[in-house]
Amino acid sequence: MDYKGNIPVFEVSGNSYEIGYGVGAQAKKYVLNCVQSYKDMFWAFNGLDWEKCKKLAQQYIPTIESYDPDYIEEMKGIADGAGLTFDDILLLNCRSEVVLRGNADLPPDGCTAIAVTPERTGGSTYIGQNWDWKPSQRDSMIIVKINQAANDKPNLVLLTEAGIIGKYGMNSYGLGFCFNAMSVNEFPHGGLPLHIALRGAMDSQNLCEAALKVTKMQLGCSVNFMIASADGEAIDIEISNDDFDILYPEKSIIVHANNFKSLRLPRHPYRETSKAKWPDTFIRTGRAEKLMRAIEGDIKPQDFMKVFSDHADFPTSICHHEDPRDPVHNRLGTVTSFIMDLNRMEMYVALGSPCMARYQLYKF
């Protein structure tokens, strides 16, 4: 284990179960914190206890097994390593579908993601994001360096909530991954959990394969995936309940928050439900676009850091802070901020609000 700043780094390898066991055993403290945080959150949000939620999560097992049985084995390993049940870890990986999707009063994971291709950087592809969610999750964040040679899959640097097998990061093929939560008024039961789909994308060799991995099965939630490549390209995949669309950078820059940008989605008769509740998504998107496009010369990671620290329209700004006027369980803040240089295979990560937290450099 290696500490840089406040985020622990763990290295694991082997088959899927061994990878999971290594995470569970080494990061047990963080996995247990993650479980407790969501136990508290689910009760505050829905009045649902953890045991009931675990039963709801079991419906996703057949879908995950048909998608990639390796992911079931990895979750089993995490559970055994951390001294928890498989259902505890399964629920963490299905948390959006089990609890957050169906509650109209809940905030989605807020976030502002940006990718810039080499025409505006002088040679590198950059992708990064502020992830705004429950500040209690700052104590659950870990970085996992995963050697998947035994499974013939790319190696990963995964920035995640401990116990969740797919989130943010980059792989050894030079792909980088971000995502934004979104919501639609109706969604079919079941579907592939978005964090599992994201791990599938992370296990891809190129952008096309990653796009196929997140669209080949019906997902359990609407979501936006932003994926970039060291080859100098980036795409944005918006997924609704019955369709998807792929957006391309305009003049080498693409920005996304928590609302649909495609004019095709969601399709009639469905409607987007997050934009009316959380209009800050439009302000964050527009503000980030304006700030990034106003940069003269080559865009650098430090420019991302400045944009991610912006406080226009505080506290629901790009650098998001808790609003004391909101109910306690609905207060959001930036949990982590990160920027990836996919050509240098480096990632700058700040734990907490980037206006106060210092970015630390991690190398693949």
Tab-separated table of C-alpha atoms in Angstrom:
chain	number	residue	atom	x	y	z
A	1	MET	CA	0.000	0.000	0.000
A	2	ASP	CA	1.247	3.449	-0.903
A	3	TYR	CA	-0.196	6.699	0.461
A	4	LYS	CA	-0.174	9.931	-1.507
A	5	GLY	CA	-2.229	12.638	0.090
A	6	ASN	CA	-5.273	10.966	1.593
A	7	ILE	CA	-6.059	8.344	-1.053
A	8	PRO	CA	-4.570	4.880	-0.462
A	9	VAL	CA	-3.178	2.947	-3.425
A	10	PHE	CA	-3.418	-0.852	-3.576
A	11	GLU	CA	-1.887	-3.230	-6.114
A	12	VAL	CA	-3.588	-6.536	-6.957
A	13	SER	CA	-3.168	-9.276	-9.555
A	14	GLY	CA	-4.202	-12.814	-10.397
A	15	ASN	CA	-7.493	-14.279	-11.519
A	16	SER	CA	-10.740	-12.441	-10.890
A	17	TYR	CA	-11.331	-13.913	-7.436
A	18	GLU	CA	-7.723	-13.222	-6.394
A	19	ILE	CA	-7.969	-9.627	-7.615
A	20	GLY	CA	-11.126	-9.135	-5.590
A	21	TYR	CA	-9.716	-10.846	-2.511
A	22	GLY	CA	-6.649	-8.624	-2.656
A	23	VAL	CA	-8.818	-5.513	-2.722
A	24	GLY	CA	-11.064	-6.746	0.082
A	25	ALA	CA	-8.193	-7.798	2.341
A	26	GLN	CA	-5.967	-4.770	1.790
A	27	ALA	CA	-8.719	-2.145	1.668
A	28	LYS	CA	-11.035	-3.713	4.268
A	29	LYS	CA	-11.283	-0.498	6.299
A	30	TYR	CA	-12.478	1.423	3.239
A	31	VAL	CA	-14.878	-1.278	2.064
A	32	LEU	CA	-16.502	-1.381	5.502
A	33	ASN	CA	-16.823	2.405	5.511
A	34	CYS	CA	-18.441	2.291	2.077
A	35	VAL	CA	-20.992	-0.290	3.229
A	36	GLN	CA	-21.813	1.717	6.351
A	37	SER	CA	-22.120	4.943	4.389
A	38	TYR	CA	-24.672	3.405	2.020
A	39	LYS	CA	-26.532	1.707	4.862
A	40	ASP	CA	-27.050	5.137	6.387
A	41	MET	CA	-27.846	6.700	3.035
A	42	PHE	CA	-30.446	4.131	1.983
A	43	TRP	CA	-32.274	4.455	5.276
A	44	ALA	CA	-32.260	8.254	5.080
A	45	PHE	CA	-33.343	8.266	1.420
A	46	ASN	CA	-35.969	5.532	1.304
A	47	GLY	CA	-36.420	4.119	4.802
A	48	LEU	CA	-35.007	0.852	3.421
A	49	ASP	CA	-32.817	-1.312	5.598
A	50	TRP	CA	-29.685	-2.924	4.221
A	51	GLU	CA	-31.030	-6.487	4.326
A	52	LYS	CA	-34.033	-5.606	2.185
A	53	CYS	CA	-31.785	-3.813	-0.296
A	54	LYS	CA	-29.528	-6.869	-0.547
A	55	LYS	CA	-32.513	-8.986	-1.558
A	56	LEU	CA	-33.443	-6.454	-4.229
A	57	ALA	CA	-29.904	-6.593	-5.618
A	58	GLN	CA	-30.069	-10.345	-6.205
A	59	GLN	CA	-32.224	-9.817	-9.311
A	60	TYR	CA	-29.117	-8.505	-11.102
A	61	ILE	CA	-27.000	-11.644	-10.642
A	62	PRO	CA	-28.134	-13.470	-13.822
A	63	THR	CA	-27.622	-10.346	-15.939
A	64	ILE	CA	-24.112	-9.779	-14.589
A	65	GLU	CA	-23.231	-13.459	-15.065
A	66	SER	CA	-24.363	-13.359	-18.685
A	67	TYR	CA	-22.418	-10.133	-19.264
A	68	ASP	CA	-19.136	-11.333	-17.727
A	69	PRO	CA	-18.944	-13.994	-14.977
A	70	ASP	CA	-15.481	-12.694	-14.013
A	71	TYR	CA	-17.179	-9.753	-12.322
A	72	ILE	CA	-19.193	-12.053	-10.043
A	73	GLU	CA	-15.954	-13.789	-9.040
A	74	GLU	CA	-14.239	-10.477	-8.327
A	75	MET	CA	-17.107	-9.378	-6.098
A	76	LYS	CA	-16.983	-12.715	-4.257
A	77	GLY	CA	-13.289	-12.157	-3.671
A	78	ILE	CA	-13.829	-8.649	-2.282
A	79	ALA	CA	-16.488	-9.973	0.083
A	80	ASP	CA	-14.288	-12.789	1.382
A	81	GLY	CA	-11.264	-10.527	1.738
A	82	ALA	CA	-13.227	-7.901	3.681
A	83	GLY	CA	-15.160	-10.401	5.806
A	84	LEU	CA	-18.540	-9.493	4.295
A	85	THR	CA	-21.195	-11.405	2.376
A	86	PHE	CA	-21.294	-11.506	-1.409
A	87	ASP	CA	-24.661	-9.747	-1.267
A	88	ASP	CA	-23.071	-6.791	0.562
A	89	ILE	CA	-20.641	-6.237	-2.311
A	90	LEU	CA	-23.253	-6.988	-4.967
A	91	LEU	CA	-25.450	-4.253	-3.492
A	92	LEU	CA	-22.610	-1.707	-3.599
A	93	ASN	CA	-22.211	-2.453	-7.301
A	94	CYS	CA	-25.982	-2.178	-7.903
A	95	ARG	CA	-26.622	0.762	-5.574
A	96	SER	CA	-27.862	3.129	-8.290
A	97	GLU	CA	-30.356	0.605	-9.643
A	98	VAL	CA	-31.639	-0.685	-6.295
A	99	VAL	CA	-32.276	2.563	-4.460
A	100	LEU	CA	-31.364	5.730	-6.306
A	101	ARG	CA	-33.136	5.124	-9.615
A	102	GLY	CA	-36.671	4.900	-8.324
A	103	ASN	CA	-36.823	7.816	-5.875
A	104	ALA	CA	-37.976	11.017	-7.563
A	105	ASP	CA	-36.811	13.192	-4.677
A	106	LEU	CA	-33.192	12.048	-4.681
A	107	PRO	CA	-30.306	13.963	-6.206
A	108	PRO	CA	-28.355	12.113	-8.879
A	109	ASP	CA	-24.598	11.804	-8.546
A	110	GLY	CA	-23.662	15.319	-9.601
A	111	CYS	CA	-20.568	15.840	-11.655
A	112	THR	CA	-18.901	17.873	-14.364
A	113	ALA	CA	-16.732	15.980	-16.882
A	114	ILE	CA	-14.427	17.401	-19.554
A	115	ALA	CA	-12.302	15.887	-22.323
A	116	VAL	CA	-9.900	17.743	-24.608
A	117	THR	CA	-8.126	16.240	-27.613
A	118	PRO	CA	-4.592	17.007	-28.879
A	119	GLU	CA	-5.547	19.857	-31.240
A	120	ARG	CA	-6.065	22.048	-28.147
A	121	THR	CA	-3.412	20.544	-25.849
A	122	GLY	CA	-0.291	20.431	-27.962
A	123	GLY	CA	-0.193	16.645	-28.091
A	124	SER	CA	-1.971	14.883	-25.225
A	125	THR	CA	-5.534	13.731	-24.666
A	126	TYR	CA	-6.927	14.874	-21.309
A	127	ILE	CA	-10.083	13.716	-19.565
A	128	GLY	CA	-11.250	14.568	-16.068
A	129	GLN	CA	-14.140	15.181	-13.752
A	130	ASN	CA	-15.438	16.544	-10.478
A	131	TRP	CA	-17.573	13.891	-8.797
A	132	ASP	CA	-20.199	15.469	-6.533
A	133	TRP	CA	-21.923	13.124	-4.108
A	134	LYS	CA	-22.202	12.436	-0.391
A	135	PRO	CA	-19.081	13.845	1.319
A	136	SER	CA	-19.000	10.783	3.590
A	137	GLN	CA	-17.708	8.857	0.574
A	138	ARG	CA	-14.402	10.716	0.732
A	139	ASP	CA	-13.428	8.173	3.387
A	140	SER	CA	-14.258	5.308	1.005
A	141	MET	CA	-12.160	6.385	-1.981
A	142	ILE	CA	-9.245	4.194	-3.055
A	143	ILE	CA	-7.002	3.755	-6.092
A	144	VAL	CA	-6.451	0.183	-7.252
A	145	LYS	CA	-3.744	-0.832	-9.699
A	146	ILE	CA	-5.053	-4.052	-11.241
A	147	ASN	CA	-2.900	-6.490	-13.216
A	148	GLN	CA	-5.342	-8.585	-15.265
A	149	ALA	CA	-2.853	-10.508	-17.392
A	150	ALA	CA	-4.240	-13.806	-16.063
A	151	ASN	CA	-7.625	-12.896	-17.574
A	152	ASP	CA	-6.182	-11.543	-20.829
A	153	LYS	CA	-7.650	-8.132	-20.060
A	154	PRO	CA	-5.967	-4.700	-19.883
A	155	ASN	CA	-4.350	-3.512	-16.691
A	156	LEU	CA	-6.245	-0.770	-14.878
A	157	VAL	CA	-5.734	2.181	-12.589
A	158	LEU	CA	-9.136	2.391	-10.935
A	159	LEU	CA	-10.288	5.333	-8.809
A	160	THR	CA	-13.348	4.029	-7.003
A	161	GLU	CA	-15.481	3.689	-3.931
A	162	ALA	CA	-13.999	0.675	-2.135
A	163	GLY	CA	-15.941	-2.441	-3.083
A	164	ILE	CA	-17.213	-1.121	-6.430
A	165	ILE	CA	-15.395	-2.778	-9.325
A	166	GLY	CA	-15.956	-0.156	-12.043
A	167	LYS	CA	-15.814	3.626	-11.829
A	168	TYR	CA	-13.177	6.154	-12.964
A	169	GLY	CA	-9.670	5.593	-14.294
A	170	MET	CA	-7.581	4.474	-17.230
A	171	ASN	CA	-6.359	1.240	-18.781
A	172	SER	CA	-3.162	0.017	-20.400
A	173	TYR	CA	-4.561	0.634	-23.895
A	174	GLY	CA	-4.619	4.368	-23.173
A	175	LEU	CA	-8.355	4.726	-22.536
A	176	GLY	CA	-9.727	7.023	-19.823
A	177	PHE	CA	-13.192	6.855	-18.270
A	178	CYS	CA	-15.659	9.242	-16.623
A	179	PHE	CA	-19.412	9.077	-16.157
A	180	ASN	CA	-22.373	11.250	-15.177
A	181	ALA	CA	-25.639	10.117	-13.605
A	182	MET	CA	-28.876	11.099	-15.346
A	183	SER	CA	-32.518	10.162	-14.820
A	184	VAL	CA	-35.611	9.308	-16.867
A	185	ASN	CA	-39.165	8.986	-15.525
A	186	GLU	CA	-39.659	5.304	-16.379
A	187	PHE	CA	-37.196	2.448	-16.436
A	188	PRO	CA	-37.701	-1.320	-16.839
A	189	HIS	CA	-36.857	-3.544	-13.901
A	190	GLY	CA	-33.577	-5.380	-14.100
A	191	GLY	CA	-30.990	-4.386	-16.659
A	192	LEU	CA	-27.219	-4.305	-16.347
A	193	PRO	CA	-25.951	-2.173	-13.434
A	194	LEU	CA	-24.139	0.895	-14.725
A	195	HIS	CA	-20.983	0.277	-12.645
A	196	ILE	CA	-20.706	-3.197	-14.184
A	197	ALA	CA	-21.145	-1.751	-17.674
A	198	LEU	CA	-18.451	0.784	-16.876
A	199	ARG	CA	-16.054	-1.979	-15.826
A	200	GLY	CA	-16.805	-3.697	-19.122
A	201	ALA	CA	-15.808	-0.521	-20.929
A	202	MET	CA	-12.625	-0.300	-18.870
A	203	ASP	CA	-11.743	-3.827	-20.012
A	204	SER	CA	-11.830	-2.748	-23.678
A	205	GLN	CA	-9.034	-2.186	-26.177
A	206	ASN	CA	-10.445	0.830	-28.027
A	207	LEU	CA	-13.291	3.352	-28.104
A	208	CYS	CA	-15.454	1.255	-30.414
A	209	GLU	CA	-15.259	-1.785	-28.158
A	210	ALA	CA	-15.950	0.358	-25.094
A	211	ALA	CA	-19.060	1.801	-26.768
A	212	LEU	CA	-20.258	-1.700	-27.602
A	213	LYS	CA	-19.676	-2.848	-24.021
A	214	VAL	CA	-21.969	-0.181	-22.536
A	215	THR	CA	-24.717	-0.406	-25.153
A	216	LYS	CA	-25.052	-4.106	-25.988
A	217	MET	CA	-27.391	-4.768	-23.039
A	218	GLN	CA	-30.231	-2.772	-21.515
A	219	LEU	CA	-28.844	-0.839	-18.557
A	220	GLY	CA	-30.618	-0.506	-15.231
A	221	CYS	CA	-30.265	3.309	-15.145
A	222	SER	CA	-29.856	6.159	-17.567
A	223	VAL	CA	-26.275	7.392	-17.576
A	224	ASN	CA	-23.649	9.246	-19.562
A	225	PHE	CA	-20.219	7.745	-20.254
A	226	MET	CA	-17.344	9.979	-21.360
A	227	ILE	CA	-14.436	7.986	-22.769
A	228	ALA	CA	-11.211	9.255	-24.321
A	229	SER	CA	-8.206	7.645	-25.977
A	230	ALA	CA	-4.493	8.317	-26.211
A	231	ASP	CA	-5.055	8.063	-29.986
A	232	GLY	CA	-6.437	11.614	-29.733
A	233	GLU	CA	-10.166	10.947	-29.768
A	234	ALA	CA	-13.010	11.238	-27.252
A	235	ILE	CA	-16.673	10.265	-27.294
A	236	ASP	CA	-19.653	10.837	-25.054
A	237	ILE	CA	-22.302	8.091	-24.810
A	238	GLU	CA	-25.721	9.115	-23.500
A	239	ILE	CA	-27.908	6.157	-22.540
A	240	SER	CA	-31.635	6.473	-21.955
A	241	ASN	CA	-34.078	3.722	-21.034
A	242	ASP	CA	-34.559	2.467	-24.590
A	243	ASP	CA	-31.877	4.043	-26.775
A	244	PHE	CA	-28.480	5.754	-26.803
A	245	ASP	CA	-26.651	8.443	-28.700
A	246	ILE	CA	-22.957	9.204	-29.159
A	247	LEU	CA	-21.670	12.773	-29.114
A	248	TYR	CA	-18.334	13.981	-30.458
A	249	PRO	CA	-16.193	16.896	-29.242
A	250	GLU	CA	-16.797	20.289	-30.834
A	251	LYS	CA	-13.539	21.980	-31.737
A	252	SER	CA	-11.666	19.400	-29.641
A	253	ILE	CA	-13.549	20.016	-26.363
A	254	ILE	CA	-16.515	18.178	-24.867
A	255	VAL	CA	-18.206	18.930	-21.544
A	256	HIS	CA	-20.964	16.974	-19.853
A	257	ALA	CA	-22.847	17.190	-16.573
A	258	ASN	CA	-26.154	15.589	-15.491
A	259	ASN	CA	-28.561	16.406	-18.338
A	260	PHE	CA	-29.085	14.964	-21.799
A	261	LYS	CA	-27.458	16.966	-24.581
A	262	SER	CA	-28.654	14.793	-27.465
A	263	LEU	CA	-31.792	16.131	-29.148
A	264	ARG	CA	-32.917	12.533	-29.670
A	265	LEU	CA	-33.060	11.459	-26.030
A	266	PRO	CA	-35.049	10.492	-24.144
A	267	ARG	CA	-37.525	9.334	-26.778
A	268	HIS	CA	-41.264	10.011	-26.523
A	269	PRO	CA	-43.191	9.217	-24.325
A	270	TYR	CA	-40.375	9.194	-21.777
A	271	ARG	CA	-38.994	12.344	-20.233
A	272	GLU	CA	-35.890	13.427	-18.424
A	273	THR	CA	-36.496	14.007	-14.704
A	274	SER	CA	-33.217	15.410	-13.394
A	275	LYS	CA	-33.129	18.741	-15.230
A	276	ALA	CA	-36.152	20.278	-13.495
A	277	LYS	CA	-34.942	19.280	-10.034
A	278	TRP	CA	-31.294	20.153	-10.548
A	279	PRO	CA	-30.932	23.064	-12.994
A	280	ASP	CA	-27.345	23.586	-11.830
A	281	THR	CA	-26.399	20.907	-14.386
A	282	PHE	CA	-26.991	23.435	-17.203
A	283	ILE	CA	-25.059	26.169	-15.406
A	284	ARG	CA	-22.107	23.888	-14.684
A	285	THR	CA	-22.050	22.677	-18.285
A	286	GLY	CA	-22.194	26.169	-19.762
A	287	ARG	CA	-19.693	27.609	-17.299
A	288	ALA	CA	-17.156	24.828	-17.925
A	289	GLU	CA	-17.594	25.193	-21.695
A	290	LYS	CA	-17.050	28.943	-21.498
A	291	LEU	CA	-13.980	28.709	-19.266
A	292	MET	CA	-12.322	25.943	-21.281
A	293	ARG	CA	-12.885	27.612	-24.655
A	294	ALA	CA	-11.578	30.947	-23.356
A	295	ILE	CA	-8.157	29.444	-22.596
A	296	GLU	CA	-5.515	30.829	-24.916
A	297	GLY	CA	-2.806	28.526	-26.162
A	298	ASP	CA	-2.440	24.880	-25.253
A	299	ILE	CA	-4.719	23.560	-22.522
A	300	LYS	CA	-2.843	21.917	-19.638
A	301	PRO	CA	-3.900	19.875	-16.576
A	302	GLN	CA	-3.531	23.045	-14.506
A	303	ASP	CA	-6.285	24.632	-16.617
A	304	PHE	CA	-8.588	21.738	-15.749
A	305	MET	CA	-7.735	22.259	-12.076
A	306	LYS	CA	-8.690	25.916	-12.299
A	307	VAL	CA	-12.009	25.142	-13.980
A	308	PHE	CA	-12.786	22.363	-11.505
A	309	SER	CA	-12.166	24.843	-8.649
A	310	ASP	CA	-14.605	27.402	-10.043
A	311	HIS	CA	-17.247	28.785	-7.662
A	312	ALA	CA	-19.606	30.632	-9.999
A	313	ASP	CA	-23.174	30.121	-8.736
A	314	PHE	CA	-21.886	28.812	-5.388
A	315	PRO	CA	-22.611	26.412	-3.694
A	316	THR	CA	-24.059	24.453	-6.659
A	317	SER	CA	-20.981	25.375	-8.673
A	318	ILE	CA	-18.525	23.234	-10.631
A	319	CYS	CA	-16.622	22.968	-7.344
A	320	HIS	CA	-19.700	21.832	-5.450
A	321	HIS	CA	-20.195	22.545	-1.745
A	322	GLU	CA	-22.848	21.393	0.695
A	323	ASP	CA	-25.805	23.734	1.024
A	324	PRO	CA	-26.846	24.059	4.684
A	325	ARG	CA	-30.392	24.888	3.545
A	326	ASP	CA	-30.861	21.368	2.137
A	327	PRO	CA	-31.943	18.386	4.244
A	328	VAL	CA	-28.840	16.737	5.688
A	329	HIS	CA	-29.184	13.543	3.638
A	330	ASN	CA	-29.543	15.549	0.387
A	331	ARG	CA	-26.410	17.668	0.788
A	332	LEU	CA	-23.817	17.141	-1.899
A	333	GLY	CA	-20.200	18.188	-2.187
A	334	THR	CA	-17.297	17.350	-4.491
A	335	VAL	CA	-15.967	13.995	-3.292
A	336	THR	CA	-13.004	13.888	-5.628
A	337	SER	CA	-11.583	15.712	-8.645
A	338	PHE	CA	-9.238	14.145	-11.186
A	339	ILE	CA	-7.540	14.773	-14.526
A	340	MET	CA	-5.942	12.050	-16.660
A	341	ASP	CA	-3.189	12.563	-19.238
A	342	LEU	CA	-3.701	9.510	-21.436
A	343	ASN	CA	-0.453	9.891	-23.362
A	344	ARG	CA	1.754	10.192	-20.289
A	345	MET	CA	-0.500	7.707	-18.437
A	346	GLU	CA	-0.712	10.014	-15.433
A	347	MET	CA	-3.603	10.995	-13.212
A	348	TYR	CA	-3.904	14.038	-10.951
A	349	VAL	CA	-6.331	13.424	-8.087
A	350	ALA	CA	-7.646	15.699	-5.334
A	351	LEU	CA	-9.686	14.207	-2.495
A	352	GLY	CA	-12.453	16.621	-1.545
A	353	SER	CA	-13.238	20.061	-2.926
A	354	PRO	CA	-10.474	21.002	-5.383
A	355	CYS	CA	-10.554	24.620	-4.174
A	356	MET	CA	-9.018	23.339	-0.925
A	357	ALA	CA	-7.542	19.912	-1.625
A	358	ARG	CA	-4.168	19.565	-3.300
A	359	TYR	CA	-3.920	17.492	-6.468
A	360	GLN	CA	-1.545	14.540	-6.195
A	361	LEU	CA	0.149	12.923	-9.186
A	362	TYR	CA	-0.278	9.172	-9.721
A	363	LYS	CA	1.425	7.269	-12.537
A	364	PHE	CA	0.159	4.115	-14.217
